[in-house]
Coordinates of C-alpha atoms and ligand atoms in Angstrom, one line a residue:
M720 CA 112.6 113.5 106.1
H721 CA 110.5 111.2 104.3
I722 CA 108.2 110.1 106.7
F723 CA 103.9 111.2 106.1
D724 CA 101.4 109.8 108.2
P725 CA 98.0 111.3 107.6
D726 CA 96.1 109.1 110.4
A727 CA 98.7 110.7 112.9
H728 CA 98.1 114.4 111.2
F729 CA 101.8 114.3 110.4
M730 CA 101.8 116.0 106.9
G731 CA 105.4 115.2 106.0
G732 CA 108.9 116.3 106.3
Y733 CA 110.3 117.6 102.9
A734 CA 113.7 117.8 101.3
L735 CA 113.6 121.1 99.7
V736 CA 114.4 123.8 102.5
G737 CA 111.5 126.3 102.7
Q738 CA 108.9 124.2 100.8
P739 CA 106.9 123.4 104.0
F740 CA 105.9 127.1 104.6
P741 CA 103.0 127.4 101.8
L742 CA 102.0 123.7 102.4
A743 CA 101.7 124.4 106.3
A744 CA 99.6 127.6 105.5
G745 CA 97.5 125.7 103.0
L746 CA 96.6 123.1 105.8
A747 CA 95.7 126.0 108.0
L748 CA 93.6 127.5 105.3
G749 CA 92.0 123.8 105.2
C750 CA 91.3 124.2 108.8
K751 CA 89.8 127.2 108.8
R752 CA 87.6 126.4 105.9
K753 CA 86.2 123.4 107.6
R754 CA 85.7 125.1 110.7
T755 CA 87.6 122.7 113.1
D756 CA 89.8 124.0 116.2
Q757 CA 92.7 122.3 114.5
I758 CA 95.8 124.4 113.7
A759 CA 98.6 123.7 111.4
I760 CA 102.4 123.6 113.1
C761 CA 105.2 124.2 110.7
F762 CA 108.9 123.4 112.0
L763 CA 111.5 125.2 110.3
G764 CA 115.4 126.0 110.6
D765 CA 117.3 129.4 110.6
G766 CA 118.6 128.8 107.3
A767 CA 115.1 128.3 105.7
N768 CA 114.0 131.5 106.7
N769 CA 115.9 132.8 103.9
Q770 CA 113.9 131.3 101.4
G771 CA 111.2 133.6 99.2
T772 CA 108.6 131.0 100.5
F773 CA 109.3 132.3 104.1
H774 CA 108.1 135.9 103.1
E775 CA 105.3 135.0 100.7
T776 CA 103.7 132.7 103.4
M777 CA 104.1 135.0 106.2
N778 CA 102.4 137.8 104.4
M779 CA 99.6 135.6 103.3
A780 CA 99.3 133.8 106.7
S781 CA 98.9 137.5 108.1
V782 CA 96.4 138.6 105.4
W783 CA 94.2 135.5 105.5
E784 CA 94.5 135.3 109.4
L785 CA 95.4 131.6 109.4
P786 CA 95.5 129.4 112.2
V787 CA 99.3 128.2 112.0
L788 CA 102.0 128.1 114.2
F789 CA 105.7 128.5 113.0
V790 CA 108.3 127.0 115.0
C791 CA 111.9 128.2 114.3
E792 CA 114.5 125.9 115.6
N793 CA 117.4 128.5 115.4
N794 CA 120.7 126.2 115.9
L795 CA 122.7 129.1 114.4
Y796 CA 123.8 126.9 111.4
A797 CA 122.5 125.8 108.1
I798 CA 124.8 123.0 107.4
G799 CA 128.1 124.5 107.8
T800 CA 127.2 128.2 107.4
H801 CA 127.1 130.3 110.6
I802 CA 124.0 132.6 110.8
D803 CA 126.0 135.6 110.7
R804 CA 127.5 134.9 107.8
S805 CA 124.3 134.4 105.7
T806 CA 121.3 136.0 107.7
A807 CA 121.3 140.1 108.2
V808 CA 119.0 139.2 111.7
R809 CA 120.3 136.7 114.3
D810 CA 116.8 136.9 116.0
Q811 CA 114.6 135.3 113.6
Y812 CA 111.5 136.1 115.6
K813 CA 112.1 139.8 114.7
R814 CA 111.6 139.1 110.9
V815 CA 107.7 138.7 111.1
C816 CA 106.7 142.1 112.8
G817 CA 106.9 143.2 108.8
Y818 CA 104.1 140.9 108.7
E819 CA 102.2 142.1 111.8
I820 CA 102.6 138.3 113.1
E821 CA 103.1 138.0 117.0
A822 CA 106.2 136.3 117.8
S823 CA 108.7 135.4 120.7
Q824 CA 111.8 133.8 121.4
H825 CA 112.7 131.1 124.2
D826 CA 115.4 129.2 125.4
G827 CA 115.0 125.8 123.3
M828 CA 117.4 124.0 125.5
D829 CA 115.1 123.7 128.7
I830 CA 112.1 121.5 128.2
D831 CA 110.1 123.0 130.7
V832 CA 110.4 126.6 129.0
V833 CA 109.8 124.8 125.6
M834 CA 106.5 123.3 126.9
E835 CA 105.1 126.4 128.4
A836 CA 105.9 128.7 125.6
A837 CA 104.7 126.2 123.1
G838 CA 101.3 125.8 125.0
K839 CA 100.7 129.3 125.1
A840 CA 101.5 129.9 121.4
V841 CA 99.2 127.0 120.6
D842 CA 96.6 128.6 122.5
Y843 CA 97.1 132.0 120.7
V844 CA 96.8 130.6 117.3
R845 CA 93.6 128.5 118.5
S846 CA 91.9 131.2 120.1
N847 CA 92.6 134.3 117.7
S848 CA 92.7 132.1 114.3
K849 CA 96.0 134.1 113.6
P850 CA 99.6 133.1 113.0
Y851 CA 102.2 132.9 115.5
F852 CA 106.1 132.6 115.2
I853 CA 108.0 130.9 118.0
E854 CA 111.5 131.0 118.2
F855 CA 113.7 128.5 120.3
M856 CA 117.4 128.9 120.6
T857 CA 119.1 125.8 120.4
Y858 CA 122.2 123.8 118.9
R859 CA 123.2 120.8 116.9
F860 CA 125.5 118.7 118.7
R861 CA 126.8 116.5 115.7
G862 CA 127.5 117.4 112.2
H863 CA 124.7 118.0 109.6
S864 CA 125.3 114.7 108.0
M865 CA 128.0 111.7 108.6
S866 CA 130.3 113.2 106.5
D867 CA 130.6 116.7 108.3
A868 CA 133.8 117.1 109.9
K869 CA 132.5 120.3 111.7
G870 CA 135.5 122.3 110.8
Y871 CA 133.4 125.5 110.8
R872 CA 133.1 125.6 114.3
T873 CA 135.3 125.7 117.7
K874 CA 135.5 122.7 120.0
D875 CA 134.9 125.4 122.9
E876 CA 131.6 126.6 121.2
E877 CA 130.6 122.7 121.1
A878 CA 131.5 122.2 124.8
E879 CA 129.5 125.3 125.6
W880 CA 126.4 124.3 124.4
Q881 CA 126.9 120.7 125.7
Q882 CA 126.7 122.1 129.0
R883 CA 123.2 123.1 128.3
D884 CA 122.2 119.5 127.0
P885 CA 118.3 119.6 127.4
I886 CA 117.9 116.0 128.4
Y887 CA 120.6 116.1 130.9
I888 CA 119.4 119.4 132.5
Y889 CA 115.9 117.9 132.5
S890 CA 116.7 114.8 134.3
E891 CA 119.0 116.6 136.7
R892 CA 116.0 118.5 137.6
L893 CA 113.7 115.5 137.8
K894 CA 116.0 114.0 140.3
E895 CA 116.2 117.0 142.5
Q896 CA 112.5 117.2 142.6
G897 CA 112.4 113.7 143.8
V898 CA 110.3 112.6 140.7
V899 CA 113.0 110.0 139.5
T900 CA 116.3 108.6 140.8
A901 CA 119.6 108.1 139.2
E902 CA 118.6 104.4 138.8
D903 CA 115.3 105.1 137.1
I904 CA 117.2 107.3 134.6
K905 CA 119.6 104.4 134.0
A906 CA 117.0 102.1 133.4
M907 CA 115.2 104.3 130.8
E908 CA 118.4 104.8 129.1
K909 CA 118.8 100.9 128.9
E910 CA 115.4 100.4 127.8
I911 CA 115.8 103.0 124.9
D912 CA 119.1 101.3 123.8
D913 CA 117.6 98.0 123.8
E914 CA 114.5 99.3 121.6
I915 CA 117.0 100.7 119.1
E916 CA 119.2 97.9 119.0
N917 CA 116.5 94.9 118.9
D918 CA 113.2 96.7 117.6
I919 CA 114.9 99.0 114.9
I920 CA 118.4 98.2 113.9
K921 CA 118.1 94.4 114.0
F922 CA 114.5 94.4 112.5
A923 CA 116.1 96.5 109.7
E924 CA 119.2 94.6 109.3
E925 CA 116.7 91.3 109.1
S926 CA 114.3 92.5 106.7
P927 CA 114.5 91.4 103.2
E928 CA 115.4 93.9 100.6
P929 CA 112.7 96.0 99.1
R930 CA 111.3 94.5 95.8
V931 CA 111.8 96.4 92.6
E932 CA 107.9 96.0 92.1
D933 CA 107.2 98.2 95.2
L934 CA 109.2 101.1 94.0
K935 CA 106.3 103.3 93.6
K936 CA 104.0 101.7 95.9
Y937 CA 104.1 104.7 98.5
V938 CA 104.2 107.1 95.9
L939 CA 101.0 109.5 96.5
D940 CA 100.6 110.3 92.5
D941 CA 99.9 106.6 92.1
N942 CA 97.9 106.2 95.1
P943 CA 95.4 109.2 95.5
D944 CA 94.3 108.9 99.0
P945 CA 90.7 110.1 99.1
R946 CA 91.1 111.4 102.8
W947 CA 93.3 114.1 101.4
I948 CA 91.9 114.7 98.1
G949 CA 88.4 114.7 99.0
P950 CA 88.0 117.2 101.6
L951 CA 90.4 119.7 100.1
Q952 CA 88.4 119.7 96.6
Q953 CA 84.8 120.3 98.4
Ligands
TPP418 C1 116.1 124.5 98.4 C2 117.5 123.8 99.1 N1 118.6 124.3 99.0 C3 119.5 123.8 99.8 C4 119.4 122.6 100.4 C5 120.8 121.7 101.1 N2 120.2 122.1 102.5 C6 119.9 120.7 102.9 S1 119.6 121.3 104.7 C7 120.0 122.7 104.6 C8 120.3 123.9 105.6 C9 119.2 124.0 106.3 O1 119.4 124.8 107.6 P1 118.3 125.2 108.6 O2 117.2 125.7 107.9 O3 118.9 126.3 109.6 O4 118.2 123.9 109.1 P2 118.9 123.0 110.3 O5 119.5 121.8 109.6 O6 119.9 123.8 110.9 O7 117.8 122.3 111.3 C10 120.7 123.0 103.3 C11 121.1 124.4 102.8 C12 117.9 121.9 100.3 N3 117.7 120.9 100.8 N4 116.8 122.8 99.8
MG419 MG1 119.8 125.7 111.2

């Protein structure tokens, strides 16, 4: 959530639900004004769509024909609240028709479907310089946080979605197609587990505690970065 890396064109994750909508529109406006072929991509949850920022941003993105792709991960829950208890429309892609924004909904549990639909959506935004809203139906296997006992949903519902685990489905497909063997998959899993265990957990545990002097070192306000302040002011 707190990562920000302009060199990778990753403009941050934000703690306030709904906050990234206008930021993404602003970045898209920047792309348009600079006449690059870049587009902004904004990831959002089904719960975030109930924020006022959603509607304000959809309106201006449509009026100003901004090159921004909204990617909605509809996992049916906002923390422990089921979408039917908070939201008048379960299909989120239908909400943007009031702003004349093109939209579609897809199976978010199938990697091939996601790749194809996302590719087409990016092409649409780039070639038309217009917003697009793409919705992927998906599910959150674990709780929202470590303290989430998941009392708001049934074990049957969880089991049903787990049958559709995208990683499992895709590795089975690759095995059927002869692209990889079961051993290849095992080797990959081991490589990833080792990386997490050694390069990440061990590195974190063995690193020194952060120093008090560094508390504000990475706060943008204290470090105005000319790469992001300059071009947008011009
Ligand atoms: C403005 C605001 N209100 C409440 C919260 C607390 N909160 C954190 S995540 C979340 C639910 C978000 O649900 P959704 O948009 O569906 O995203 P998901 O976690 O399902 O991907 C809430 C209410 C917050 N971070 N910001
Ligand atoms: Mg959600």
